[in-house]
PDB file of C-alpha atoms and ligand atoms in Angstrom:
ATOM      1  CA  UNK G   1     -76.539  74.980 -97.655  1.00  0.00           C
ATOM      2  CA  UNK G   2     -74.071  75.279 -95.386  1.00  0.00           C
ATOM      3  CA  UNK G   3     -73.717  73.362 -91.939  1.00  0.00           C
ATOM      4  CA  UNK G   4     -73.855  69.692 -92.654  1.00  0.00           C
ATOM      5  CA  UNK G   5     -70.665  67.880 -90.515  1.00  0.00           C
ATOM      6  CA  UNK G   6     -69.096  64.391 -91.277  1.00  0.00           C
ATOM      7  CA  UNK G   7     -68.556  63.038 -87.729  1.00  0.00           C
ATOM      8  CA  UNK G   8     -66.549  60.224 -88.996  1.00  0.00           C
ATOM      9  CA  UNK G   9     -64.039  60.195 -91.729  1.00  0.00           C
ATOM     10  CA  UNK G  10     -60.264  59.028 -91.781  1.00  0.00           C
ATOM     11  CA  UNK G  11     -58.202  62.019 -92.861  1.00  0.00           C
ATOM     12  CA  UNK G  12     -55.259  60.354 -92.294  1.00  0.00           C
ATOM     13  CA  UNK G  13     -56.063  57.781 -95.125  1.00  0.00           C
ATOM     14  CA  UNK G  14     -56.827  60.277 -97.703  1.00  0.00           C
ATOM     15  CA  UNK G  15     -54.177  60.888-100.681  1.00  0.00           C
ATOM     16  CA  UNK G  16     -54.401  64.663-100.097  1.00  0.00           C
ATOM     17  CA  UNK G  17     -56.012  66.407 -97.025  1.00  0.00           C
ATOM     18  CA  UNK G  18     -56.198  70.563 -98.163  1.00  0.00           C
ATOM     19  CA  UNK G  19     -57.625  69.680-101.836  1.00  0.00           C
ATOM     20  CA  UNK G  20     -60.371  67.235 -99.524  1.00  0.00           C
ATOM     21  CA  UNK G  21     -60.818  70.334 -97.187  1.00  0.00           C
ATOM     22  CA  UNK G  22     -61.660  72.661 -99.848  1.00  0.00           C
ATOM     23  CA  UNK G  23     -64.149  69.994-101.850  1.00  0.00           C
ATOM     24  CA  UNK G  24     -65.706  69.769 -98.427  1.00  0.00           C
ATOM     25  CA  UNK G  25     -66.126  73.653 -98.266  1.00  0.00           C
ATOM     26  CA  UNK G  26     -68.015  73.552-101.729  1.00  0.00           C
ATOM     27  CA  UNK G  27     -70.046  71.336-100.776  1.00  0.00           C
ATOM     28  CA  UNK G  28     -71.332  73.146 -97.721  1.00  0.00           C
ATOM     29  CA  UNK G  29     -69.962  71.089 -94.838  1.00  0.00           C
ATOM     30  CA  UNK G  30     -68.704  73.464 -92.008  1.00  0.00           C
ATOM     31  CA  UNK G  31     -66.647  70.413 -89.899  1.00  0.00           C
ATOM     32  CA  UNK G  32     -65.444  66.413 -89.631  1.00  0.00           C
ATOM     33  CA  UNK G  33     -64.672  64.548 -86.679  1.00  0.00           C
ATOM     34  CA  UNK G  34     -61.384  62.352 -87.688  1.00  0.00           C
ATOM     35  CA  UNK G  35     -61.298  59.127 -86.350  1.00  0.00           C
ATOM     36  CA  UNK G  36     -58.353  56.702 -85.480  1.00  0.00           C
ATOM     37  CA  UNK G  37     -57.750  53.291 -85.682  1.00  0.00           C
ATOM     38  CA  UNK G  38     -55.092  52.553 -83.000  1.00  0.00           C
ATOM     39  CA  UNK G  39     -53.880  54.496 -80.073  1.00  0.00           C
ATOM     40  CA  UNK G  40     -50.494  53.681 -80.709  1.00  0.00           C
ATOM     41  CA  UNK G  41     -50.950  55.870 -84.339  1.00  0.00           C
ATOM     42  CA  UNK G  42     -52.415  58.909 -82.247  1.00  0.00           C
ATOM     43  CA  UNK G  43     -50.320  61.636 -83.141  1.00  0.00           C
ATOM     44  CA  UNK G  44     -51.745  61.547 -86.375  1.00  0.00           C
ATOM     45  CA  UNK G  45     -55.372  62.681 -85.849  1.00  0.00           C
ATOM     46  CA  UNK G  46     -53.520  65.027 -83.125  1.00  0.00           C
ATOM     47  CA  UNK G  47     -51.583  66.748 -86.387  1.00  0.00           C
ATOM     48  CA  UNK G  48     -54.527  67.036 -87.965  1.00  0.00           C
ATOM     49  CA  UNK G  49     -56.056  68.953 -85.602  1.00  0.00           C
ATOM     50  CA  UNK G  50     -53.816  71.234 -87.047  1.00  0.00           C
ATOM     51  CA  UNK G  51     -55.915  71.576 -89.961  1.00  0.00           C
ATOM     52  CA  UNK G  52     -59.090  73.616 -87.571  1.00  0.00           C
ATOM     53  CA  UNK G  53     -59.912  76.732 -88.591  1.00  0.00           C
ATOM     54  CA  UNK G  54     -62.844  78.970 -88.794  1.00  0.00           C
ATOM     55  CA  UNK G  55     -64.263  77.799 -92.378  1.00  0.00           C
ATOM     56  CA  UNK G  56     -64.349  74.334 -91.523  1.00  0.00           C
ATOM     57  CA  UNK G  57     -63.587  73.000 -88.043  1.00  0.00           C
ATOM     58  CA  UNK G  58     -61.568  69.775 -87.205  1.00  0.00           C
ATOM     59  CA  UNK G  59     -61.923  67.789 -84.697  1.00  0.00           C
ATOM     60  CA  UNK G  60     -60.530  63.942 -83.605  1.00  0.00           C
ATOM     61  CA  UNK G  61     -61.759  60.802 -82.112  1.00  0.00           C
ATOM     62  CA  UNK G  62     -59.162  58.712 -80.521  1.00  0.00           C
ATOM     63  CA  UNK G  63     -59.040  54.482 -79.925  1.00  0.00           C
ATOM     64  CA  UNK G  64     -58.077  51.342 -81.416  1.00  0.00           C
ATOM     65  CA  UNK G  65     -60.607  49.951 -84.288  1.00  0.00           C
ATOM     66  CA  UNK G  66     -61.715  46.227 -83.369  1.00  0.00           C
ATOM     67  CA  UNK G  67     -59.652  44.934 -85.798  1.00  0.00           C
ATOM     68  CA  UNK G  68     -56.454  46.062 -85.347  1.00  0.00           C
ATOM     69  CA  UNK G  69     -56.993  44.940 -80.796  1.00  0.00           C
ATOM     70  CA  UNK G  70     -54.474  41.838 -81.134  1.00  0.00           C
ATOM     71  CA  UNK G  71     -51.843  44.502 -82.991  1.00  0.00           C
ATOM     72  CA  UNK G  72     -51.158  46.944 -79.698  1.00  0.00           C
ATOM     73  CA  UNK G  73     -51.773  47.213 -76.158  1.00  0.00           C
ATOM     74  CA  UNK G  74     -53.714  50.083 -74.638  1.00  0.00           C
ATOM     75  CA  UNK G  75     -53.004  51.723 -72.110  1.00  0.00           C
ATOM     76  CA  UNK G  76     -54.714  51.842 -68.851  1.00  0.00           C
ATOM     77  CA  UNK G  77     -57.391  53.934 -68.270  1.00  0.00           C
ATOM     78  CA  UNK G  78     -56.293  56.583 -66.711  1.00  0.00           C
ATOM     79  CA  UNK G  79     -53.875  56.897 -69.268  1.00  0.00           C
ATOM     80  CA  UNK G  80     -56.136  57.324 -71.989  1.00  0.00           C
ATOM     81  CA  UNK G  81     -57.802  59.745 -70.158  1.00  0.00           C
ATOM     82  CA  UNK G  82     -54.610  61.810 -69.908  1.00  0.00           C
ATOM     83  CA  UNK G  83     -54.633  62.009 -73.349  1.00  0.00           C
ATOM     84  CA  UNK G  84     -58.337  62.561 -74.476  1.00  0.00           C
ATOM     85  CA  UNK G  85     -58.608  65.492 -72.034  1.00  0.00           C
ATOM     86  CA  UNK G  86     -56.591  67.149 -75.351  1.00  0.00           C
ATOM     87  CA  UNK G  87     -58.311  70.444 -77.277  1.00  0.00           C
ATOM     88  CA  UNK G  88     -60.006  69.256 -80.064  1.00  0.00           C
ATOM     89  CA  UNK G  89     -60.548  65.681 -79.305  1.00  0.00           C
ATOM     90  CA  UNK G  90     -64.417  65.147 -79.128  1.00  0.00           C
ATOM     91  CA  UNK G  91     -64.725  61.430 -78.736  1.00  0.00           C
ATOM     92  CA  UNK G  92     -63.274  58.414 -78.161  1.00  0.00           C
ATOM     93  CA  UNK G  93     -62.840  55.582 -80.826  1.00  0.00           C
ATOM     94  CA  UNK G  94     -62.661  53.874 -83.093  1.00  0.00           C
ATOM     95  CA  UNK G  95     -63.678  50.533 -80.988  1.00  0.00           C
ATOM     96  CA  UNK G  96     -66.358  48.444 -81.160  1.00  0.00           C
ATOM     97  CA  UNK G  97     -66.865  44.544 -82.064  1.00  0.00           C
ATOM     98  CA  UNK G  98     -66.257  43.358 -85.480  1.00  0.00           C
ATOM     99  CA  UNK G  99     -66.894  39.505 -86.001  1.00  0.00           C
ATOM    100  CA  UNK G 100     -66.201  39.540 -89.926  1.00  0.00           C
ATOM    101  CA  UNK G 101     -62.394  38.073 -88.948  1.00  0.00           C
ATOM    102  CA  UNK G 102     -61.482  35.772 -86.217  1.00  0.00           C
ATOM    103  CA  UNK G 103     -62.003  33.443 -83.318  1.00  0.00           C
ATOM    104  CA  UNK G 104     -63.268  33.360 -80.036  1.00  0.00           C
ATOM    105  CA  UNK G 105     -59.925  34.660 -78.828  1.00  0.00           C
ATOM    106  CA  UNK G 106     -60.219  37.977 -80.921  1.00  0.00           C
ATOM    107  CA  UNK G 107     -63.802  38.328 -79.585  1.00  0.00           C
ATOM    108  CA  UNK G 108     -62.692  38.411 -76.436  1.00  0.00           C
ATOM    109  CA  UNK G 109     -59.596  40.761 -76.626  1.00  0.00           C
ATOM    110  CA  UNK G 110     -62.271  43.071 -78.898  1.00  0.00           C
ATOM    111  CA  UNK G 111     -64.741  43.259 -75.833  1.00  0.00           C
ATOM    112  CA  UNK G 112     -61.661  44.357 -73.214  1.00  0.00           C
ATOM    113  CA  UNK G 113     -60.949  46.680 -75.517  1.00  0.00           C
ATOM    114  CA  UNK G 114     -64.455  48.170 -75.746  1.00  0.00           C
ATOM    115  CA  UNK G 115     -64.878  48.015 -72.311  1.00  0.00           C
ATOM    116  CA  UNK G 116     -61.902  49.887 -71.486  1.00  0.00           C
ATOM    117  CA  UNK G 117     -62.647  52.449 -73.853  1.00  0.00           C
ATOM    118  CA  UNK G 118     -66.344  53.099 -72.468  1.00  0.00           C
ATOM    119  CA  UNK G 119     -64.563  53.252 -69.124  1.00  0.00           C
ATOM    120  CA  UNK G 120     -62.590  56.401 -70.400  1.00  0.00           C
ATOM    121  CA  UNK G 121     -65.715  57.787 -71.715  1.00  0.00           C
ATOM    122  CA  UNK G 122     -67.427  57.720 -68.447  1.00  0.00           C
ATOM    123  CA  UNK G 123     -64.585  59.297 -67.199  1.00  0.00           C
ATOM    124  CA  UNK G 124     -64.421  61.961 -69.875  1.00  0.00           C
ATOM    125  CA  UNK G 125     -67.775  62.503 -70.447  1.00  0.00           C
ATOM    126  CA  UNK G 126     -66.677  62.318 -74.529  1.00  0.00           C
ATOM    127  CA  UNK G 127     -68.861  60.043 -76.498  1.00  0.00           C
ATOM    128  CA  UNK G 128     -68.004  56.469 -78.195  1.00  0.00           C
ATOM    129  CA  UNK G 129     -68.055  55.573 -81.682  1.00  0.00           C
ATOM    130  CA  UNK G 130     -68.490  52.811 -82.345  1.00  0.00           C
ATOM    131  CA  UNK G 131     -68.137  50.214 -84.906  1.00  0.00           C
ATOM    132  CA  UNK G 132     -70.674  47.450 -85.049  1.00  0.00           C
ATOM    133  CA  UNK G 133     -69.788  44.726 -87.612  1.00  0.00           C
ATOM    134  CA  UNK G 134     -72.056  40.941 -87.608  1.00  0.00           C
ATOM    135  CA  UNK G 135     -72.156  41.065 -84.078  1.00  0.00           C
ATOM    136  CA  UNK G 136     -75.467  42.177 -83.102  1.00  0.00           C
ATOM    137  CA  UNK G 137     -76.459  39.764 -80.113  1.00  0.00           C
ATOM    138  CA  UNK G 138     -72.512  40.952 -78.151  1.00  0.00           C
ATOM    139  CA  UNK G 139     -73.339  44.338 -79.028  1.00  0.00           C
ATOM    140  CA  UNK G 140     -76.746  44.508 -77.412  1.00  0.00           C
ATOM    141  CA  UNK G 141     -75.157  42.423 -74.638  1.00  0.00           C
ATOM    142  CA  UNK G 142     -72.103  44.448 -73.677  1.00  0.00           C
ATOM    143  CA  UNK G 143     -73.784  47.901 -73.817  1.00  0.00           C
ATOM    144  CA  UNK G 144     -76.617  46.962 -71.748  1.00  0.00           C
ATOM    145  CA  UNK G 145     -74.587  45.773 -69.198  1.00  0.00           C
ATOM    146  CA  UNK G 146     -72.182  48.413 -69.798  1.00  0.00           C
ATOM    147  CA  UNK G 147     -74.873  51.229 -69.186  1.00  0.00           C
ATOM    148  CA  UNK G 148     -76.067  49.336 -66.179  1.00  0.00           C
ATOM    149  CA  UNK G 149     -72.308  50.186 -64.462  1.00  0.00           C
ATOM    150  CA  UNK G 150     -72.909  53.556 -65.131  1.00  0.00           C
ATOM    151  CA  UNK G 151     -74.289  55.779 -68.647  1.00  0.00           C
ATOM    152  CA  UNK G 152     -71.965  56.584 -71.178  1.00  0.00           C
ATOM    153  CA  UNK G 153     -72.721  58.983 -73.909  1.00  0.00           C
ATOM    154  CA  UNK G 154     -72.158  56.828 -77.894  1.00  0.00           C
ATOM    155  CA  UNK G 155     -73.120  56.236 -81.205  1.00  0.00           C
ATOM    156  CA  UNK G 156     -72.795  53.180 -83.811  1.00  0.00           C
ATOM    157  CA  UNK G 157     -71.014  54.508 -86.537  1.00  0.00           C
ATOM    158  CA  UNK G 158     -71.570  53.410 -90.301  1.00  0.00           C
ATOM    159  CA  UNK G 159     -75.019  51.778 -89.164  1.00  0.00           C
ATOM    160  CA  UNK G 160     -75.231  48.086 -91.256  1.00  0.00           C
ATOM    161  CA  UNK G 161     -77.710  46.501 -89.165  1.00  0.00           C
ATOM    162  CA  UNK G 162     -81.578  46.260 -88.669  1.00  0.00           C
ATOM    163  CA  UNK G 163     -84.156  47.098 -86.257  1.00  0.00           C
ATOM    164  CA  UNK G 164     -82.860  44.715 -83.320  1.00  0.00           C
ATOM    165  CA  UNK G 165     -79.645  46.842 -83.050  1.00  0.00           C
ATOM    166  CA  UNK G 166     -81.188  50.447 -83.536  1.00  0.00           C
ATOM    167  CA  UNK G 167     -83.913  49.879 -81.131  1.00  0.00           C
ATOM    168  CA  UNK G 168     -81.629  48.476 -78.306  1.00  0.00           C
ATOM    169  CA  UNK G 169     -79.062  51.763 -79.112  1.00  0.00           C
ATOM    170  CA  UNK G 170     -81.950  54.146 -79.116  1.00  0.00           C
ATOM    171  CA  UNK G 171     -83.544  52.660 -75.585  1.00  0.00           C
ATOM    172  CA  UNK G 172     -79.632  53.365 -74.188  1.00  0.00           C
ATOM    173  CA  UNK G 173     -79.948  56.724 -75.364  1.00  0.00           C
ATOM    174  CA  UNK G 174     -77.529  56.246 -78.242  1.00  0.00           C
ATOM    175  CA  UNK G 175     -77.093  57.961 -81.778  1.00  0.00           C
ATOM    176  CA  UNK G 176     -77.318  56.093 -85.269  1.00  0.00           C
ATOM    177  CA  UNK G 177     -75.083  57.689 -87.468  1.00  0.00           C
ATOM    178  CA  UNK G 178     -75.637  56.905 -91.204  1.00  0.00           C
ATOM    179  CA  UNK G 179     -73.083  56.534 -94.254  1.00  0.00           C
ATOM    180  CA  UNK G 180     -72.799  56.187 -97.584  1.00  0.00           C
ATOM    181  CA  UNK G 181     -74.503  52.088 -96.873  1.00  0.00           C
ATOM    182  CA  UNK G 182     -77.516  54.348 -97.400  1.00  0.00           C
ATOM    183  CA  UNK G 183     -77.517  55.016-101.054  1.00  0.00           C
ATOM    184  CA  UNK G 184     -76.909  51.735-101.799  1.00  0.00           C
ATOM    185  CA  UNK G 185     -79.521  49.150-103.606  1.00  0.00           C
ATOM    186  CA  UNK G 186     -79.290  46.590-101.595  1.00  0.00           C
ATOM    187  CA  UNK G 187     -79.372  47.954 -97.968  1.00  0.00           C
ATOM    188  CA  UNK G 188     -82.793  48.625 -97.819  1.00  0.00           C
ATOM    189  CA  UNK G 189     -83.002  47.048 -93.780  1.00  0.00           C
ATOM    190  CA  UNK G 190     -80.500  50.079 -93.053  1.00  0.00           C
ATOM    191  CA  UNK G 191     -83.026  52.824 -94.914  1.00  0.00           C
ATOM    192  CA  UNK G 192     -86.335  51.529 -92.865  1.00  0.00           C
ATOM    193  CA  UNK G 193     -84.424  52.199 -89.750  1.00  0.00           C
ATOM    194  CA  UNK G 194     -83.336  55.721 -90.822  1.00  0.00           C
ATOM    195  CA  UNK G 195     -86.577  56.576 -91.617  1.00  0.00           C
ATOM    196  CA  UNK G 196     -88.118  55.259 -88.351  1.00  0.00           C
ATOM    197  CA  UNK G 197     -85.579  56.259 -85.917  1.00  0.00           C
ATOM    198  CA  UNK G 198     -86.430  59.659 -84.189  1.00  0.00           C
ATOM    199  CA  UNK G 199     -84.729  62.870 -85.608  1.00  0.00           C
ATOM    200  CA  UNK G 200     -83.202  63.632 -82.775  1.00  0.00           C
ATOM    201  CA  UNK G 201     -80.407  60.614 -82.813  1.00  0.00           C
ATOM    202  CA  UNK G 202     -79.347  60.663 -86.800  1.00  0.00           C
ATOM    203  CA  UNK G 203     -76.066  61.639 -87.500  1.00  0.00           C
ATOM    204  CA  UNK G 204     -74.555  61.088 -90.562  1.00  0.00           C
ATOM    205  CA  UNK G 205     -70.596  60.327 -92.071  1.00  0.00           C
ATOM    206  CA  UNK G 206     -68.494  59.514 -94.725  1.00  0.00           C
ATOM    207  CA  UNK G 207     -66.388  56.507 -92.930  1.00  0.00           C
ATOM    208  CA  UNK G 208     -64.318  58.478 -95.566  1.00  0.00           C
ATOM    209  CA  UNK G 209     -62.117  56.898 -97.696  1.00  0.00           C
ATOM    210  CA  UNK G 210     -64.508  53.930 -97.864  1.00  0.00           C
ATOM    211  CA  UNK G 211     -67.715  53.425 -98.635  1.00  0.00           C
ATOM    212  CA  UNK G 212     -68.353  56.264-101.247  1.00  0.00           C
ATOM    213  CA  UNK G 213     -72.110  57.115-101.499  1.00  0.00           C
ATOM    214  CA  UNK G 214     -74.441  56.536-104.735  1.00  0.00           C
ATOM    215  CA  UNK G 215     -73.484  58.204-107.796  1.00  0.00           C
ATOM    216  CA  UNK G 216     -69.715  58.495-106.645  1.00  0.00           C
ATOM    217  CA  UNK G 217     -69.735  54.363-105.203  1.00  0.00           C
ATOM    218  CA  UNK G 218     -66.599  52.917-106.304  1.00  0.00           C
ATOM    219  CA  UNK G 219     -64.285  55.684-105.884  1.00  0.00           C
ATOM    220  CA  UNK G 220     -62.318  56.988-102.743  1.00  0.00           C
ATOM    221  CA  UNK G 221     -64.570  58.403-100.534  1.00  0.00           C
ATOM    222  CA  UNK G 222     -64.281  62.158 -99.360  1.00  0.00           C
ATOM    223  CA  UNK G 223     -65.699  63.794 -96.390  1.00  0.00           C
ATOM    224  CA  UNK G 224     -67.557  66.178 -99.162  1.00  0.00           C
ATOM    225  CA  UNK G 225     -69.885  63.206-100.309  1.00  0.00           C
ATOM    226  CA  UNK G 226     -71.595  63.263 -96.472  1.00  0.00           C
ATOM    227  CA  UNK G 227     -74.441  65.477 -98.619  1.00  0.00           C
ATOM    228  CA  UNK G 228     -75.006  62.817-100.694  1.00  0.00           C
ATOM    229  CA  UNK G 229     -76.191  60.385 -97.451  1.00  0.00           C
ATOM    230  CA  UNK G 230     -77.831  63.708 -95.955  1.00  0.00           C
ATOM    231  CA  UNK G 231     -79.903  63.645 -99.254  1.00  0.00           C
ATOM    232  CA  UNK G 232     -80.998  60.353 -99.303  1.00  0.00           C
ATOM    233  CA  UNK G 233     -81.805  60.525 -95.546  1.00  0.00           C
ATOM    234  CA  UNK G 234     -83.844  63.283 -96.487  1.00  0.00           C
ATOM    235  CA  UNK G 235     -85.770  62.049 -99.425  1.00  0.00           C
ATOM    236  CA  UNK G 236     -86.132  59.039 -97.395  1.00  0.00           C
ATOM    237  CA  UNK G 237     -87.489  60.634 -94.304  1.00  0.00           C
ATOM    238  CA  UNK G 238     -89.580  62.830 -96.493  1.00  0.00           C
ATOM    239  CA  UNK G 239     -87.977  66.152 -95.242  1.00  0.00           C
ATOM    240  CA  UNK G 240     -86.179  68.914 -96.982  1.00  0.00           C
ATOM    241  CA  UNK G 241     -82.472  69.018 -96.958  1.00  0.00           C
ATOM    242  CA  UNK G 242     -82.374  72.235 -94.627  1.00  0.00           C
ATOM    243  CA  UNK G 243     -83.971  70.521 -92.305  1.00  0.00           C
ATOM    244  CA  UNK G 244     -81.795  67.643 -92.209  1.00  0.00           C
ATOM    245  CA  UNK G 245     -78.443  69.481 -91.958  1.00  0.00           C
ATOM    246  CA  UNK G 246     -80.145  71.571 -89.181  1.00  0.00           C
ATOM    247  CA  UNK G 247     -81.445  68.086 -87.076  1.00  0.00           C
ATOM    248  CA  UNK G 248     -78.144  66.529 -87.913  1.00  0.00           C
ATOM    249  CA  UNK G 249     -75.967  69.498 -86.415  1.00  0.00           C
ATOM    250  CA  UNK G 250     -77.726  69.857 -83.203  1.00  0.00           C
ATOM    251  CA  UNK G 251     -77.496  66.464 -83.028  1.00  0.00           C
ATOM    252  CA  UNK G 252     -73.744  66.492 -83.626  1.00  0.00           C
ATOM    253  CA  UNK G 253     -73.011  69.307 -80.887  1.00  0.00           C
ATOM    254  CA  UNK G 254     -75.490  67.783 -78.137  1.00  0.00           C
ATOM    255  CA  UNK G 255     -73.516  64.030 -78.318  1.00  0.00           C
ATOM    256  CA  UNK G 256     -69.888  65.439 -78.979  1.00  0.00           C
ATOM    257  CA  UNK G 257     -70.198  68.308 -76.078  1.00  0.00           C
ATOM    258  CA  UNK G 258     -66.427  68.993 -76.557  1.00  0.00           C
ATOM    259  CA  UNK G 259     -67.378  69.764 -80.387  1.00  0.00           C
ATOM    260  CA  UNK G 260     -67.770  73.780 -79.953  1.00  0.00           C
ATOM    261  CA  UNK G 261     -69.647  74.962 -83.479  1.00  0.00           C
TER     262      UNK G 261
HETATM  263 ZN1  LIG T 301     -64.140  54.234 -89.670  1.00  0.00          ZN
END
């Protein structure tokens, strides 16, 4: 079954990146989008890019996570753009709004940061990922009146919310892109909205080296254990698996147009 693609995992954070590329091989993935978590640390994903080749494909994303926003200052935009309009980068992030840490002042430094980076992606035409984290009601907020300046192509990565969130990002046009959250117990809000949401937005990652799927939860994470989450969000959609890594591919190469299969 080969085909499936992990559009977000951090190779960077891995202990070992060839014996992950080769356990990704065997278990039938064909490509994984690497994500950073600040512009300042670019280069990295960059290198990795090095890693492409015609048995599994590599591509990057490029941005500054919400959490790390008070730890660097980005550039302007044109800068960025500068640098995304790079071979092998396919989308910009990781940014987003994460209101597990922090004050007011965070939340505000988070949104400029967001706001910037959906500015480069109308620029670039490359999507957003982006990382959604207990702040549902902003979210909603800032990328309807976002998409109201002008549409911008994104996705929530690692989806860990409930219906409010998914079906604000589907009316924008976005992409809900699933991880290991849904193999476990407890998240059952997450599986009723990958089971409702319509086939052609589900994407799914590894958020790789966290969040290891059911039966491998607890260990590092891997970009090979994206099958287990395409299983699940098979079995739970009542599909086969071939049909799932076929949805989830053209999927994958409509939103990240830069992402050549
Ligand atoms: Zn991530």
């Amino acid at each position: 079954m080969k085909g499936l693609i992990d559009t977000h995992c951090h190779l960077d954070r891995l202990d070992a990146v060839e014996p992950a590329l080769s356990q990704a091989r065997e278990a039938g993935l064909s490509g994984m989008i690497t994500i950073g978590t600040r512009w300042s640390e670019r280069r990295k994903q960059l290198d990795l890019l090095a890693c492409d080749g015609p048995s599994m494909r590599v591509w990057c994303a490029l941005g500054t996570h919400p959490d790390h926003v008070g730890e660097e200052e980005l550039p302007g935009c044109d800068e960025m753009v500068a640098v995304l309009d790079h071979p092998g980068v396919v989308a910009i992030g990781e940014t987003g709004l994460d209101y597990f840490h922090g004050g007011e002042e965070t939340r505000s430094a988070q949104k400029a940061s967001f706001r910037r980076h959906i500015e480069a992606s109308r620029k670039t035409g490359l999507p957003v990922a982006i990382h959604s984290r207990m702040a549902d009601e902003d979210m909603v907020t800032l990328l309807q009146e976002e998409s109201e300046k002008g549409a911008f192509p994104f996705l929530i990565h690692c989806f860990a919310s409930g219906p409010y969130l998914a079906k604000a990002v589907l009316e924008l046009g976005g992409y809900l892109s699933f991880s290991g959250l849904l193999t476990f117990p407890k998240c059952e809000e997450i599986r009723a909205v990958a089971r409702d949401a319509p086939s052609e937005r589900l994407l799914v990652e590894t958020d790789s080296p966290f969040l290891a799927p059911v039966p491998k939860r607890g260990k590092p994470n891997t970009p090979a254990f994206v099958a287990y989450t395409a299983e699940r969000l098979a079995q739970e959609r009542g599909v086969s698996m071939e049909r799932i890594i076929d949805q989830t591919r053209a999927n994958t190469a409509r939103l990240f147009t830069e992402l050549v299969l």
